[in-house]
Coordinates of C-alpha atoms and ligand atoms in Angstrom, one line a residue:
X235 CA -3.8 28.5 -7.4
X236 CA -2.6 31.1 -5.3
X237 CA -4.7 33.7 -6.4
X238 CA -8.0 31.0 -5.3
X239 CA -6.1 30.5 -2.1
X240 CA -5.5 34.8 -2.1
X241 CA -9.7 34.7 -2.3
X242 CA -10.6 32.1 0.1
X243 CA -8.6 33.8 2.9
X244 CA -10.0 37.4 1.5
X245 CA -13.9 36.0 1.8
X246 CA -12.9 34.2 5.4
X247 CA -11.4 37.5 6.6
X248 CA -14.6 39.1 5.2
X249 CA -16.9 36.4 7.1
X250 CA -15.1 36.5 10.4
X251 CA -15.5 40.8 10.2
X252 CA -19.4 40.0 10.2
X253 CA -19.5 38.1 13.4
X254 CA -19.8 41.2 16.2
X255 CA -16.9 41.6 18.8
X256 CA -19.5 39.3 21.5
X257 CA -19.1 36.5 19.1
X258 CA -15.2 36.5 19.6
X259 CA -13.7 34.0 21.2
X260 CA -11.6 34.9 24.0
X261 CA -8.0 34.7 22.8
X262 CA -6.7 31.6 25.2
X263 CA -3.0 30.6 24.6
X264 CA -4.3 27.9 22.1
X265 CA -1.9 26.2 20.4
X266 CA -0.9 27.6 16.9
X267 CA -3.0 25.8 14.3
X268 CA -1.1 23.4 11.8
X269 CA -0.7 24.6 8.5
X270 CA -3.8 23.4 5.9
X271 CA -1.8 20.9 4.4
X272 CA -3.5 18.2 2.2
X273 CA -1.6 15.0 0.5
X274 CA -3.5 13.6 -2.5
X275 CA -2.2 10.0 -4.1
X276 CA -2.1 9.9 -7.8
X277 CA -1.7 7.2 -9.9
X278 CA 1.3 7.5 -12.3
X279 CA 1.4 3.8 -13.5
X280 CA 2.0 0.3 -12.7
X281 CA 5.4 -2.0 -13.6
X282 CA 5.0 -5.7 -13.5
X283 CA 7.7 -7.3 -12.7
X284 CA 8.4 -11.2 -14.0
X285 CA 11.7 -11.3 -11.5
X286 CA 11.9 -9.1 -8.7
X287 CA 15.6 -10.8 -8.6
X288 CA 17.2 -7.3 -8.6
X289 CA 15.2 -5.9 -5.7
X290 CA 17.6 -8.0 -3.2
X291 CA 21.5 -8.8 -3.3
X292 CA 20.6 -11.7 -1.7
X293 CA 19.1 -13.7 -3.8
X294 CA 15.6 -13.8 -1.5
X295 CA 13.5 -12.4 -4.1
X296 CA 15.0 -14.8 -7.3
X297 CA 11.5 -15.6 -9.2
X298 CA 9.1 -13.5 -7.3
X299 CA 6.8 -11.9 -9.5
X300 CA 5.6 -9.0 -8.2
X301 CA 3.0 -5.8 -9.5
X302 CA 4.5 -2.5 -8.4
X303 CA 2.1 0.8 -8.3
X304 CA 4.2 4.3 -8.7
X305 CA 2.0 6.9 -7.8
X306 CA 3.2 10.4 -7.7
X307 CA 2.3 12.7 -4.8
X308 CA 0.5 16.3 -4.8
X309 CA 0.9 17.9 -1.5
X310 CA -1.0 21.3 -1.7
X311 CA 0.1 23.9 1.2
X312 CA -1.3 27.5 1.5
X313 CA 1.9 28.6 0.2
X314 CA 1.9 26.5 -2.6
X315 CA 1.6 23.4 -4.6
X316 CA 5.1 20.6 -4.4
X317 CA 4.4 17.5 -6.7
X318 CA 6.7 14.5 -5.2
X319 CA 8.0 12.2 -7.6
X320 CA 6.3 12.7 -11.7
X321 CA 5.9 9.0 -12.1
X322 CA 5.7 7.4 -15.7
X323 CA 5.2 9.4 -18.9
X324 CA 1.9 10.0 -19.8
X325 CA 2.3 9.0 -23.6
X326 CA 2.5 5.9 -22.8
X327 CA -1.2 5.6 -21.8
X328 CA -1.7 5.8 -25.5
X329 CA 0.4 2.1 -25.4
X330 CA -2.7 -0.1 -23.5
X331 CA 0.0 -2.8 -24.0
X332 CA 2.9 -0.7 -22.3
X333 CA 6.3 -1.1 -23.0
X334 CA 7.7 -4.2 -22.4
X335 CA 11.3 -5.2 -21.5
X336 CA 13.4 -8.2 -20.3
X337 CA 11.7 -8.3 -16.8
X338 CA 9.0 -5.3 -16.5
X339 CA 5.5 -4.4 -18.4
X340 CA 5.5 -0.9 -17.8
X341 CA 1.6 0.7 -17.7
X342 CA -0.3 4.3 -17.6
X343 CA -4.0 3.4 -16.9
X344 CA -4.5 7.0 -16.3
X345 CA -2.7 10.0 -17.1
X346 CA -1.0 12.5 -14.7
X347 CA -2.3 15.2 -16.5
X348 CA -6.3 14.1 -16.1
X349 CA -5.8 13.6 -12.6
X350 CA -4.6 16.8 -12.1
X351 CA -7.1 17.9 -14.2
X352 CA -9.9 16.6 -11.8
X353 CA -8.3 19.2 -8.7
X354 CA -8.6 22.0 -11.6
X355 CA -4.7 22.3 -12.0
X356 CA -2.7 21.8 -14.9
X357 CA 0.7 20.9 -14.7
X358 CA 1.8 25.3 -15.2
X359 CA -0.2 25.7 -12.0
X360 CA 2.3 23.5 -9.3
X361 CA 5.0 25.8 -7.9
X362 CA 7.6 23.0 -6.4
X363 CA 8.5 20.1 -8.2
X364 CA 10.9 17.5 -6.0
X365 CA 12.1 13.9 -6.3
X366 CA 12.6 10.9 -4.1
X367 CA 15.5 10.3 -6.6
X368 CA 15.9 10.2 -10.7
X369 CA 15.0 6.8 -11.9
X370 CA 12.5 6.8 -15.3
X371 CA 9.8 5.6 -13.0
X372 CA 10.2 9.1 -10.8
X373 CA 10.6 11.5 -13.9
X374 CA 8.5 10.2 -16.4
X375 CA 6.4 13.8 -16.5
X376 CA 9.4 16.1 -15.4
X377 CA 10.0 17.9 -18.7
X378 CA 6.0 19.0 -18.5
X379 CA 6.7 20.7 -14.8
X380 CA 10.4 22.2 -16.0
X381 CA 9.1 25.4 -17.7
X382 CA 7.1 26.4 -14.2
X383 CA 7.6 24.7 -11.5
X384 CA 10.8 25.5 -9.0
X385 CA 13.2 22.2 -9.0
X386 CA 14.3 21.4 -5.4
X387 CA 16.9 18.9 -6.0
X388 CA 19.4 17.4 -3.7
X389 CA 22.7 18.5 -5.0
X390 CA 24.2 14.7 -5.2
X391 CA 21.2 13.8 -7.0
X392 CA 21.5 16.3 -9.9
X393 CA 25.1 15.6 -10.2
X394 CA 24.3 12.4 -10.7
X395 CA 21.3 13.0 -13.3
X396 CA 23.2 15.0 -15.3
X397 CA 26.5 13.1 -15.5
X398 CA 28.2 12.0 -18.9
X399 CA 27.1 8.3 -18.1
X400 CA 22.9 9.2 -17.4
X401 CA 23.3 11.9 -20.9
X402 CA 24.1 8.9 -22.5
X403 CA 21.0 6.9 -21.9
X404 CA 19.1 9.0 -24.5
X405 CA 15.9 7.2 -23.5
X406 CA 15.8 8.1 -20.2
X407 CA 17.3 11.2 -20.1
X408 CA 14.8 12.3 -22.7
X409 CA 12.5 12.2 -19.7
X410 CA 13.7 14.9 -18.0
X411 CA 16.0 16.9 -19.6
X412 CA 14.5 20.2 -19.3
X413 CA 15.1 20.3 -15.9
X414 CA 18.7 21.2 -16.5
X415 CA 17.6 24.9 -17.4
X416 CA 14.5 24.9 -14.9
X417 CA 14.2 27.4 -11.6
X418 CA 16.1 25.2 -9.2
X419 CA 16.9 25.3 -5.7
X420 CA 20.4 22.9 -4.5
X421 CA 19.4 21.2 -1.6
X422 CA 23.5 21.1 0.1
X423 CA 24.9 18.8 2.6
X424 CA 22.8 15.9 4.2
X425 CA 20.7 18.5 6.6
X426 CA 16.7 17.9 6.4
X427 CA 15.0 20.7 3.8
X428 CA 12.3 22.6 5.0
X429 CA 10.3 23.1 1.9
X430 CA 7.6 25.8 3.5
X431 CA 9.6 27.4 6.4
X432 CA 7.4 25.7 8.7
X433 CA 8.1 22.4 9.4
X434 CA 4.8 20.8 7.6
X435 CA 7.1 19.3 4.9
X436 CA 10.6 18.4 4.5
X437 CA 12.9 16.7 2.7
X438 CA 15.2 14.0 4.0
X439 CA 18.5 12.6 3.1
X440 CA 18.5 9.0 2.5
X441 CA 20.9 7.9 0.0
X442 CA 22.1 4.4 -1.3
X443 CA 19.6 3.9 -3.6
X444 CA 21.3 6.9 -5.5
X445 CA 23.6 9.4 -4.3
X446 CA 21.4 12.2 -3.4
X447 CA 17.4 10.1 -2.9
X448 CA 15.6 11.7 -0.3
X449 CA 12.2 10.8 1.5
X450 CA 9.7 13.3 2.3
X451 CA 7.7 14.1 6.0
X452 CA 4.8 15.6 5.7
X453 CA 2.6 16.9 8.8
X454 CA -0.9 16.8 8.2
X455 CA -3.6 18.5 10.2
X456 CA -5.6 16.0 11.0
X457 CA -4.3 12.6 10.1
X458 CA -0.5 13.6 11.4
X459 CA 3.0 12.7 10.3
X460 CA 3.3 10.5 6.5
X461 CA 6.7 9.6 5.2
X462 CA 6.7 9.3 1.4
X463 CA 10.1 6.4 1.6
X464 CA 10.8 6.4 -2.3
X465 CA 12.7 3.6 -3.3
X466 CA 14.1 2.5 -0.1
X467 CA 11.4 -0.4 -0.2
X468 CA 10.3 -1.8 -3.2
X469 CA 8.5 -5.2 -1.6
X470 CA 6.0 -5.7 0.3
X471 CA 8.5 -7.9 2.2
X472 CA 11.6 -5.0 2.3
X473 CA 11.1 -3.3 5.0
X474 CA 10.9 -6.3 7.5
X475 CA 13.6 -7.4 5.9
X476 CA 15.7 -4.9 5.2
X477 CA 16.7 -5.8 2.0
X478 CA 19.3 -3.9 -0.7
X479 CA 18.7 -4.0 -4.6
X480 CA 21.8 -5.1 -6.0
X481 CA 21.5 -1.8 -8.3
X482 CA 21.8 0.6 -5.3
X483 CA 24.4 3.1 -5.4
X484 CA 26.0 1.6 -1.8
X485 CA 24.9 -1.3 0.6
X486 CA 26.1 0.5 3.1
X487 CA 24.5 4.1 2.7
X488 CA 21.2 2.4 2.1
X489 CA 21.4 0.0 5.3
X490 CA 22.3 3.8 7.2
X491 CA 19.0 5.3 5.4
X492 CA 16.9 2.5 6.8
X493 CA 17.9 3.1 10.3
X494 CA 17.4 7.0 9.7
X495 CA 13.9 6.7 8.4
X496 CA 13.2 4.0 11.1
X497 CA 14.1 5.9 14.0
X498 CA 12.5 9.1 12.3
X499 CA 9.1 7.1 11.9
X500 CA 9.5 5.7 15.3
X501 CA 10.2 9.2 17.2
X502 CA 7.4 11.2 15.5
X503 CA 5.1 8.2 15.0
X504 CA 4.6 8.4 11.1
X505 CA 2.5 6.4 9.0
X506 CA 5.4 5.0 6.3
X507 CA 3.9 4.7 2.7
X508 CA 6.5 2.4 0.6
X509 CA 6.0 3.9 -2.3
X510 CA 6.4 0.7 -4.8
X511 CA 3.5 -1.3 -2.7
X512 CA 0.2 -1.3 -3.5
X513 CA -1.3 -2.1 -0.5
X514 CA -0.1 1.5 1.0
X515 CA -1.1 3.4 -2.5
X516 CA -4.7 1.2 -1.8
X517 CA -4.6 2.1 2.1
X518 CA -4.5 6.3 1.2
X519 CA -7.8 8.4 -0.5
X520 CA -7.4 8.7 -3.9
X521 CA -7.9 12.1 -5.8
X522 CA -9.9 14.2 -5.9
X523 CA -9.4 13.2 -2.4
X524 CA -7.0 14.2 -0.1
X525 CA -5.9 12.7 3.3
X526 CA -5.6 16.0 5.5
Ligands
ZN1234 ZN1 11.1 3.4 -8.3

């Protein structure tokens, strides 16, 4: 894709020569425009979920049955493409069913790969791949991107995702472990990751769900600052009430992230997508179309 973006900026360069000096606008102190970046929603499956139990250590969400979307996130930036999160594997669409365990039905309506398909990109064609953190329901297509795509990783997180304990789980593991040999960039220390150089989109620290999951800020041109929040609220109800899965890495670091991402929404006035609740995943344009 950079060589279409190489050709769009050759033909504009090419238009703007045509116009005569006259038709130049005189060169005010405007402000420096943002860069073109555009956030497309893709759906990477659903979980229902008979108990949500787990999603709270305090016993508020015992018996709640609850539908979960997991989209993945393509943000595409003149510099190149970053897909957040790669959702559920795309064999499973093949299951209509889905797989079925003690509390979740895990669905693929629609592949990855066909949605993709519909912005004319394959999965060789995305330059960054990054993760809010390295549950199955995050890395479901990672081994498709590992051959391509530069890993940016928080170090904590691939320490954990590669220890003895998460090789063990064959299953899951399966899911992603190319990535151990792919291009990868160690995000260090808790500092915010700048993915472009320019501020449009960075990664932030945010642990407690695991050791190393981030969120991601993205700045777009038109509609303004999103947060992509990962699995610091799975519920509808979460946020409000600040609620900690019992399977969170520590209470404590997650109750920290909450503020973090609070008072970062709060200062720069971004629109928080949980990524879990379908009413935000409903609220955004669906590919082929962006929010910009
Ligand atoms: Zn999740």
């Amino acid at each position: 894709m950079l060589r279409h973006l190489a050709i769009a900026a050759a033909l504009s360069a090419l238009l703007s020569a045509c116009g005569s000096p006259a038709d130049a606008p005189t060169q005010a102190a405007a402000e420096p425009a943002k860069p073109d970046v555009a956030l497309y929603a893709l759906d990477c499956g659903r979980i229902l979920v008979s108990d949500a139990d787990a999603f709270a250590d305090d016993g508020s969400f015992k018996g709640v049955t609850r539908e979960f979307v997991d989209p993945c996130y393509l943000i595409r930036h003149p510099s190149g493409d970053l897909l957040w999160d790669a959702g559920i594997p795309d064999a499973l669409a093949a299951q209509p069913d889905g797989l079925k365990t003690d509390v979740y039905t895990i669905t693929v309506p629609t592949t990855l790969q066909a949605q993709l398909q519909t912005l004319g990109l394959g999965f060789a064609d995305i330059e960054y791949f990054s993760i809010s953190h390295s549950h199955f329901d995050h890395l479901g297509n990672a081994n498709a991107l590992a051959a391509t795509a530069t890993f940016l990783v928080d170090k904590e997180e691939r320490d954990h995702m590669f220890r003895a304990e998460a090789r063990a789980d064959a299953q899951s593991f399966s899911l992603y472990n190319q990535l151990e040999t792919a291009k990868t960039t160690l995000i260090e220390g808790d500092a915010d990751y700048d993915v472009f150089g320019d501020g449009s989109v960075k990664l932030i620290a945010a642990q407690g769900h695991t050791p190393g999951h981030r969120v991601l800020l993205a700045d777009l041109p038109e509609s303004g600052p999103v947060l992509l929040t990962g699995d610091l609220f799975h519920l509808a109800e979460s946020r409000e009430r600040r609620t900690v899965p019992s399977f969170n890495t520590s209470r404590e670091e997650t109750l920290a992230a909450i503020d973090k991402v609070e008072a970062l929404a709060a200062a720069t006035g971004a629109r928080v997508i949980r990524q879990h609740v379908p009413e935000d995943f409903a609220a955004l344009p669906r590919a082929p179309e962006a929010l910009r």
